[in-house]
Tab-separated table of C-alpha atoms in Angstrom:
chain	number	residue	atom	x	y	z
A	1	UNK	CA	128.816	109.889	110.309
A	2	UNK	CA	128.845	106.992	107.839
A	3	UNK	CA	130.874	104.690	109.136
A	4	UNK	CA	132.493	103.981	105.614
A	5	UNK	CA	133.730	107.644	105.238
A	6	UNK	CA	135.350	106.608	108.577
A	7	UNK	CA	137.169	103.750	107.410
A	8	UNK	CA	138.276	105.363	104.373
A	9	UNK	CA	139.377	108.163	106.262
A	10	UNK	CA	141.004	106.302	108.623
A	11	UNK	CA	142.892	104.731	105.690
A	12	UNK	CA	143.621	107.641	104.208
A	13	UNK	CA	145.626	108.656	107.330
A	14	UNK	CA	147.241	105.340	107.787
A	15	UNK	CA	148.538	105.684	103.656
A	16	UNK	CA	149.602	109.438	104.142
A	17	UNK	CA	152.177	108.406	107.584
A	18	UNK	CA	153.981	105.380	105.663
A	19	UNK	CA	154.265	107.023	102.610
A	20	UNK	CA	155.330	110.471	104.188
A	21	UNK	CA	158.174	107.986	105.786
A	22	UNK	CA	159.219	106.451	102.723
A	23	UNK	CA	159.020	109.940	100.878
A	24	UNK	CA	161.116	111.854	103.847
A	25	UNK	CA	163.514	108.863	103.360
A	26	UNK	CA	164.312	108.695	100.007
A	27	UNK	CA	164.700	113.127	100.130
A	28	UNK	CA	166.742	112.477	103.412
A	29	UNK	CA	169.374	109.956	101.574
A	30	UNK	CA	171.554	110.977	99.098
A	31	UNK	CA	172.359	107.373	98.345
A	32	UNK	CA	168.853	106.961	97.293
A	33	UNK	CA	169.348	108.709	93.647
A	34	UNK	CA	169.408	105.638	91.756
A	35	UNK	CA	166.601	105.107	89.046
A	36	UNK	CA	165.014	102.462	91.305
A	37	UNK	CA	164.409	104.681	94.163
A	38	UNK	CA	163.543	107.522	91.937
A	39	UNK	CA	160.791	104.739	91.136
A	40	UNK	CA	159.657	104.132	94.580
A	41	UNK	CA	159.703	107.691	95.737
A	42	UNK	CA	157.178	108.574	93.039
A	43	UNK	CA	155.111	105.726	94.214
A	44	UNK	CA	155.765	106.635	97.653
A	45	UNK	CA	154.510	110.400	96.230
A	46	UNK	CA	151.485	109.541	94.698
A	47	UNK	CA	150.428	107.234	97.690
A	48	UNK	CA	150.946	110.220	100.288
A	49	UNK	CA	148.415	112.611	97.849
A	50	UNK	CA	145.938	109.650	97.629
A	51	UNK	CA	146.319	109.498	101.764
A	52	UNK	CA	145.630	113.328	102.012
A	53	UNK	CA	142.912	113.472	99.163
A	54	UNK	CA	141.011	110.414	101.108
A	55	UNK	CA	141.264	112.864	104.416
A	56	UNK	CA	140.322	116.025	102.643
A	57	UNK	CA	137.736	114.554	100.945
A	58	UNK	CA	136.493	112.993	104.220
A	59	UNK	CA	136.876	116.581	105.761
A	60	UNK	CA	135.471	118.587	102.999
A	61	UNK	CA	131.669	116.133	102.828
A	62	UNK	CA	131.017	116.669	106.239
A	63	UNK	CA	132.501	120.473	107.030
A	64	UNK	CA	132.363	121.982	103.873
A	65	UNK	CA	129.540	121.198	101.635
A	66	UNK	CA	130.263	122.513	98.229
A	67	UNK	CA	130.343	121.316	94.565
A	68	UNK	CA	133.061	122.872	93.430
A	69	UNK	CA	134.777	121.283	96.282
A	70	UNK	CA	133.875	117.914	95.446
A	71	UNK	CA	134.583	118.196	92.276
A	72	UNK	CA	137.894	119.167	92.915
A	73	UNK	CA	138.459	116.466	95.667
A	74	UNK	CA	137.445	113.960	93.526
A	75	UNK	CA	139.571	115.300	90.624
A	76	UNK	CA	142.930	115.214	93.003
A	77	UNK	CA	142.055	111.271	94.264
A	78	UNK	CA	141.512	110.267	90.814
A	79	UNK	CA	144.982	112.154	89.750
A	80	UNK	CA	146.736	110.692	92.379
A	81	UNK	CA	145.429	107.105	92.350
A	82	UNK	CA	146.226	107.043	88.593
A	83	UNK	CA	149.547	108.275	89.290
A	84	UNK	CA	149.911	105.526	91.815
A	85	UNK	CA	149.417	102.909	89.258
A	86	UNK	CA	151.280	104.399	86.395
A	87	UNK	CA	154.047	104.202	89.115
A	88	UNK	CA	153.819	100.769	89.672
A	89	UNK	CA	153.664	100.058	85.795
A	90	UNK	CA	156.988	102.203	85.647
A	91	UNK	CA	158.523	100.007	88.014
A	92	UNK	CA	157.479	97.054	86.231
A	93	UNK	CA	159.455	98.035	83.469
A	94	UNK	CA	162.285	99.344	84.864
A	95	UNK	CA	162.420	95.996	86.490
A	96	UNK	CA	162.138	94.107	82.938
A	97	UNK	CA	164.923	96.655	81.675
A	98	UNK	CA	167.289	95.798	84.364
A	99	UNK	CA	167.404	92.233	83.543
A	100	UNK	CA	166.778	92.391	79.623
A	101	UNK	CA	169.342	94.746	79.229
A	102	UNK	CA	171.506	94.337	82.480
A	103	UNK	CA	174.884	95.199	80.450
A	104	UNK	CA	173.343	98.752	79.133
A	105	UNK	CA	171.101	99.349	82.516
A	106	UNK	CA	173.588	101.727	84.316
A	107	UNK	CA	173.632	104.837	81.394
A	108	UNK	CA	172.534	107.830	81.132
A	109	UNK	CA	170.021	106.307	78.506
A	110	UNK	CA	168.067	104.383	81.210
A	111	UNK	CA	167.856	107.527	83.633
A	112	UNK	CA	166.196	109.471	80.701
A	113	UNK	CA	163.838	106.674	80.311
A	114	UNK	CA	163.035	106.647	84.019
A	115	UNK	CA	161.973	110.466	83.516
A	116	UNK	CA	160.426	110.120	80.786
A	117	UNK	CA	158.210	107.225	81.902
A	118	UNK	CA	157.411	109.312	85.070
A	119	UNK	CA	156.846	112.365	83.432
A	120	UNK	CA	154.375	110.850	81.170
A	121	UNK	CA	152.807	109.000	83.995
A	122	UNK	CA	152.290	111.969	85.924
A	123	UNK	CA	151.312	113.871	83.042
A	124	UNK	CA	148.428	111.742	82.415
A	125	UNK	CA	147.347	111.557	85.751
A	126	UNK	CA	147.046	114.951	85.955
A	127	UNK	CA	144.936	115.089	82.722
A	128	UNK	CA	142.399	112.443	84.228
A	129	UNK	CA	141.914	114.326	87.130
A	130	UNK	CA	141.112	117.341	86.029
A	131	UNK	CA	138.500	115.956	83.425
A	132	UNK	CA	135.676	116.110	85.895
A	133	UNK	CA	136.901	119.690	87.336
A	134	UNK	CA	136.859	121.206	83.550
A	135	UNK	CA	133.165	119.704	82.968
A	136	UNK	CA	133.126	115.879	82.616
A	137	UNK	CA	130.812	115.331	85.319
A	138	UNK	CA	127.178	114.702	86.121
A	139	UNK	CA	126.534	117.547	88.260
A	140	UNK	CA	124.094	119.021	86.001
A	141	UNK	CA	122.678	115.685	84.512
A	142	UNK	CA	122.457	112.473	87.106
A	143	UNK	CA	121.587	110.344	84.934
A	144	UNK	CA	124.919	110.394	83.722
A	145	UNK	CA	126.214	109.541	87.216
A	146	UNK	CA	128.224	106.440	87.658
A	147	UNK	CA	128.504	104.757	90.864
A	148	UNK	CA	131.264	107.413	91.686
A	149	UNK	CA	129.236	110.735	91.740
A	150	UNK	CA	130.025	113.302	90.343
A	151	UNK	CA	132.499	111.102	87.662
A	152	UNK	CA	129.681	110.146	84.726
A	153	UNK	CA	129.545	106.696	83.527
A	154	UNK	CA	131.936	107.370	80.602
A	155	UNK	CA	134.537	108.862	82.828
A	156	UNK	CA	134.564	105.761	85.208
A	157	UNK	CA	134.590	103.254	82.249
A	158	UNK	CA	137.452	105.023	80.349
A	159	UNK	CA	139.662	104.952	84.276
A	160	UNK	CA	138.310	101.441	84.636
A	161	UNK	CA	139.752	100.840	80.890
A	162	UNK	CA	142.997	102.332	81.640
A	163	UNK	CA	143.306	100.132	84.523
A	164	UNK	CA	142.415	96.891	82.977
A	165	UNK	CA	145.029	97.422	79.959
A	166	UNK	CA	148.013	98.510	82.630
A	167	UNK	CA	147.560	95.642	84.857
A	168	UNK	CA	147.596	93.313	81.632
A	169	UNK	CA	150.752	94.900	80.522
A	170	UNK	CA	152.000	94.607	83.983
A	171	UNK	CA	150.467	90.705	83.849
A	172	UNK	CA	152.696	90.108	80.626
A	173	UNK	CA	156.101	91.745	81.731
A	174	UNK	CA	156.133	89.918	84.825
A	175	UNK	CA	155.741	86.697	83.091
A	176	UNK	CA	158.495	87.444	81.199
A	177	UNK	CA	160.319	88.256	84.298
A	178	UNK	CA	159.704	84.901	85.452
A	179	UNK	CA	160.620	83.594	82.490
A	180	UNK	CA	164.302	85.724	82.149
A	181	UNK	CA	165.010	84.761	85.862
A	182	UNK	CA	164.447	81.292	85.937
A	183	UNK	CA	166.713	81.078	82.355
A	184	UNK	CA	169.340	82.743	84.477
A	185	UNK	CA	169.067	80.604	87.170
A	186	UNK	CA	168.960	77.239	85.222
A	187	UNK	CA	172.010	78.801	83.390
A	188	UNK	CA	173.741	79.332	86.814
A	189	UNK	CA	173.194	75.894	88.036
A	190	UNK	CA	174.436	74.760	84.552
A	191	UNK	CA	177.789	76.235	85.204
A	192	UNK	CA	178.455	74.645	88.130
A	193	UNK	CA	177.554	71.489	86.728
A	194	UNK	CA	174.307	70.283	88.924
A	195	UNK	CA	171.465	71.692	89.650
A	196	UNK	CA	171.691	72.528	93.327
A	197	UNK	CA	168.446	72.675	96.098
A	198	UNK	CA	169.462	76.768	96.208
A	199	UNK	CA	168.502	77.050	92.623
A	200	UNK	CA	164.997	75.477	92.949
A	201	UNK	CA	164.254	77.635	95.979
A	202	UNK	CA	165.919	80.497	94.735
A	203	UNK	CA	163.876	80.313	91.859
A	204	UNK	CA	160.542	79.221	93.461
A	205	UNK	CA	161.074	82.743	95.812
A	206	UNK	CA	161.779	85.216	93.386
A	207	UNK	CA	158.446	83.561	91.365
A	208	UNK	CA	156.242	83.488	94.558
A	209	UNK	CA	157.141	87.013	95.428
A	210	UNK	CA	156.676	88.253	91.556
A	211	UNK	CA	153.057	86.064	92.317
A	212	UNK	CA	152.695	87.957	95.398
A	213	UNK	CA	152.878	91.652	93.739
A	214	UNK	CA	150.780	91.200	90.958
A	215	UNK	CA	148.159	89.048	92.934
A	216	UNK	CA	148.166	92.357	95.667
A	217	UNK	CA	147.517	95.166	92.831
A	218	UNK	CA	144.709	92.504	90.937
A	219	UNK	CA	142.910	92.039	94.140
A	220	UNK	CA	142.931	95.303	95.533
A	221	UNK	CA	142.138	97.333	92.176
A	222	UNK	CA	140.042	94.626	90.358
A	223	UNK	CA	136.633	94.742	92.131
A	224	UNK	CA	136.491	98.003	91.965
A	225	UNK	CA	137.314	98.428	88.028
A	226	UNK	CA	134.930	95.834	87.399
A	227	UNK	CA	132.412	97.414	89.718
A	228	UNK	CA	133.054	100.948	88.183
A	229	UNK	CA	131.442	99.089	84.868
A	230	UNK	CA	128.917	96.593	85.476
A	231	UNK	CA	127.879	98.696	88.439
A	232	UNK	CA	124.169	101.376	88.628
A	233	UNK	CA	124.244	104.161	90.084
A	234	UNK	CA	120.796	103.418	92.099
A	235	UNK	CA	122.433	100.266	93.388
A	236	UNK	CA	123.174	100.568	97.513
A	237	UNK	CA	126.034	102.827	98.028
A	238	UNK	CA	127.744	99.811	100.364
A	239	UNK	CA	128.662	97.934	97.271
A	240	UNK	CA	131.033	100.821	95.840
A	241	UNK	CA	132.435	101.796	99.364
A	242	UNK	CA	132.968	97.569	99.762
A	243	UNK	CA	134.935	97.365	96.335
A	244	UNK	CA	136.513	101.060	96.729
A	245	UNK	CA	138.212	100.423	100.640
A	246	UNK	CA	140.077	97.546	99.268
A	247	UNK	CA	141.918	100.093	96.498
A	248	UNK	CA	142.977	102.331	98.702
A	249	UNK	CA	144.793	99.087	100.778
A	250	UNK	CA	147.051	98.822	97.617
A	251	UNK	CA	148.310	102.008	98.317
A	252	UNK	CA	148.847	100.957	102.250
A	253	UNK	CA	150.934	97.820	100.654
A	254	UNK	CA	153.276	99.859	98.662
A	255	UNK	CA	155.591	100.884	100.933
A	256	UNK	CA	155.620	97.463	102.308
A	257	UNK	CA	156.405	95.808	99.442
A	258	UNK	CA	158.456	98.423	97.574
A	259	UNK	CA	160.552	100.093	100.063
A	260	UNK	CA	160.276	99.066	103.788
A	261	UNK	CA	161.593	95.622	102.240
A	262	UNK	CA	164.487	96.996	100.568
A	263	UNK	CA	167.983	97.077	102.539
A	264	UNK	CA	169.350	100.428	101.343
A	265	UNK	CA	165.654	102.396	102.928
A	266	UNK	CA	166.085	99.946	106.148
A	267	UNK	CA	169.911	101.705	106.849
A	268	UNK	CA	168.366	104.974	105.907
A	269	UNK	CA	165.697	105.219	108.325
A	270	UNK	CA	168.095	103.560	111.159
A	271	UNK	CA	170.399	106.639	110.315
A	272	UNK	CA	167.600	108.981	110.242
A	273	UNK	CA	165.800	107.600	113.633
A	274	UNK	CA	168.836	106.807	115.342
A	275	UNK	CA	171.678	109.298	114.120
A	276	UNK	CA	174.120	105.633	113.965
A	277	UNK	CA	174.393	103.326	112.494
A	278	UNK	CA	175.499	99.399	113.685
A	279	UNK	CA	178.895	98.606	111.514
A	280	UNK	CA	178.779	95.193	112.539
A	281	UNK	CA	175.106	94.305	110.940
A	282	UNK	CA	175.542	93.721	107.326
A	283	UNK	CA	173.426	95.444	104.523
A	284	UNK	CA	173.232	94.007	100.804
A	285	UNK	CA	172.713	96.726	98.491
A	286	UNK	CA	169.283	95.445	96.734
A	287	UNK	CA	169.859	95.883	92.917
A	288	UNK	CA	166.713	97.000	90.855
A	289	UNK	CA	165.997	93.560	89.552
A	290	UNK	CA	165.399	92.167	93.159
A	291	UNK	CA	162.270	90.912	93.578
């Protein structure tokens, strides 16, 4: 066994449990059916496919040896990991919306942009991963292989493409998130006439965290686009299983960051694990702007 296939196999497992969680949740909770969580629990989603299609694919290389197979393992990992990130782009803007237009945020206008967004997301997903399965692939040519066999080199460039462009996108709404909270805040503080301590570390959290997010998806997904272009196919196979492991971590973060954070998911699960719930502990309803 190559002790690589392991690991990723052992994260695959790891990404399918939390997300399963997050995903039984969200289904479980009828509270859960605001645009937000409709957000996470297509994250949440896409995560738990990219969990099974790292376990299937380790199954599949070392039980069944087929290419038809791989090409249709591969084709389901790169569907699901590009829904994964489309998801976390959506939720970048639906937290932009909610504090550009907080007035207007609450309409039936902003649910059909959630679906649309999603639907979209998912629809090109889908489309990328079934490029290799309907013939974009280097099973009858290798030197068209990229460092991801069977995707060719143009397949891996145009995914590594996508990626760079949606984590710029997300680079440039989050500024502006920064930029729209700490106006708010400063406003606040305005009001009441001085500029309190609260404000500055209010201020310096919600900027840190927003630092924390983006930081995450750049260094998990980053050395692996980059890789996915600069990178030969006869280089040593180590170098694309060193920068690939560290994508599929994002999708072990996700939950973390998106939903096992958030108050709302934190009563669900202590109603769904416990059948009670504590009165006396206090929950704050997060709104979808909290970062």
């Amino acid at each position: 066994l190559n002790p690589w296939d392991v690991m990723l196999c052992v994260s695959g497992t790891a990404i399918a449990c939390e997300n399963a969680l997050v995903v039984a949740i969200i289904c479980y909770s009828p509270a859960l059916r605001t645009p937000m969580f409709v957000l996470v629990g297509s994250l949440a989603t896409a995560d738990l496919l990219a969990g099974l299609g790292l376990i299937l694919n380790f199954v599949f290389q070392y039980v069944i040896r087929s290419e038809t197979v791989s090409l249709l393992t591969v084709g389901f990992l790169v569907a699901s990991f590009a829904a994964s990130v489309s998801s976390l782009l959506a939720i970048t803007v639906d937290r932009y919306l909610s504090l550009y237009n907080a007035l207007t945020y609450y309409s039936e206008r902003t649910v059909l942009c959630i679906h649309t967004m999603l639907a979209s997301a998912w629809g090109v997903s889908l489309c990328l991963g079934l490029l290799p399965v309907l013939g974009w692939n280097c099973l009858h040519d290798r030197t068209a292989c990229s460092v991801v066999r069977p995707l060719t080199k143009s397949n891996v460039t145009l995914l590594s493409a996508s990626f760079f462009l949606i984590f710029l996108i997300m680079l440039h709404l989050y500024i502006e998130i920064c930029k729209i909270v700490c106006r708010h805040a400063h406003q606040i503080a305005l009001q009441q006439h001085f500029l309190t301590a609260s404000h500055y570390v209010t201020t310096k959290k919600g900027v840190s965290t927003l630092a924390i997010i983006l930081g995450t998806f750049g260094a998990s997904w980053l050395p692996f686009a980059i890789y996915c272009v600069v990178g030969d196919p006869d280089y040593p196979s180590v170098y694309t299983y060193a920068t690939l492991l560290p994508a599929t971590y994002n999708s072990m973060i996700n939950p973390i960051i998106y939903a096992y954070r958030n108050q709302e998911i934190q009563r669900s699960m202590w109603v769904l694990f416990c059948g009670c719930f504590q009165a006396k502990v206090s929950f704050r309803s997060r709104s979808p702007s909290d970062v």
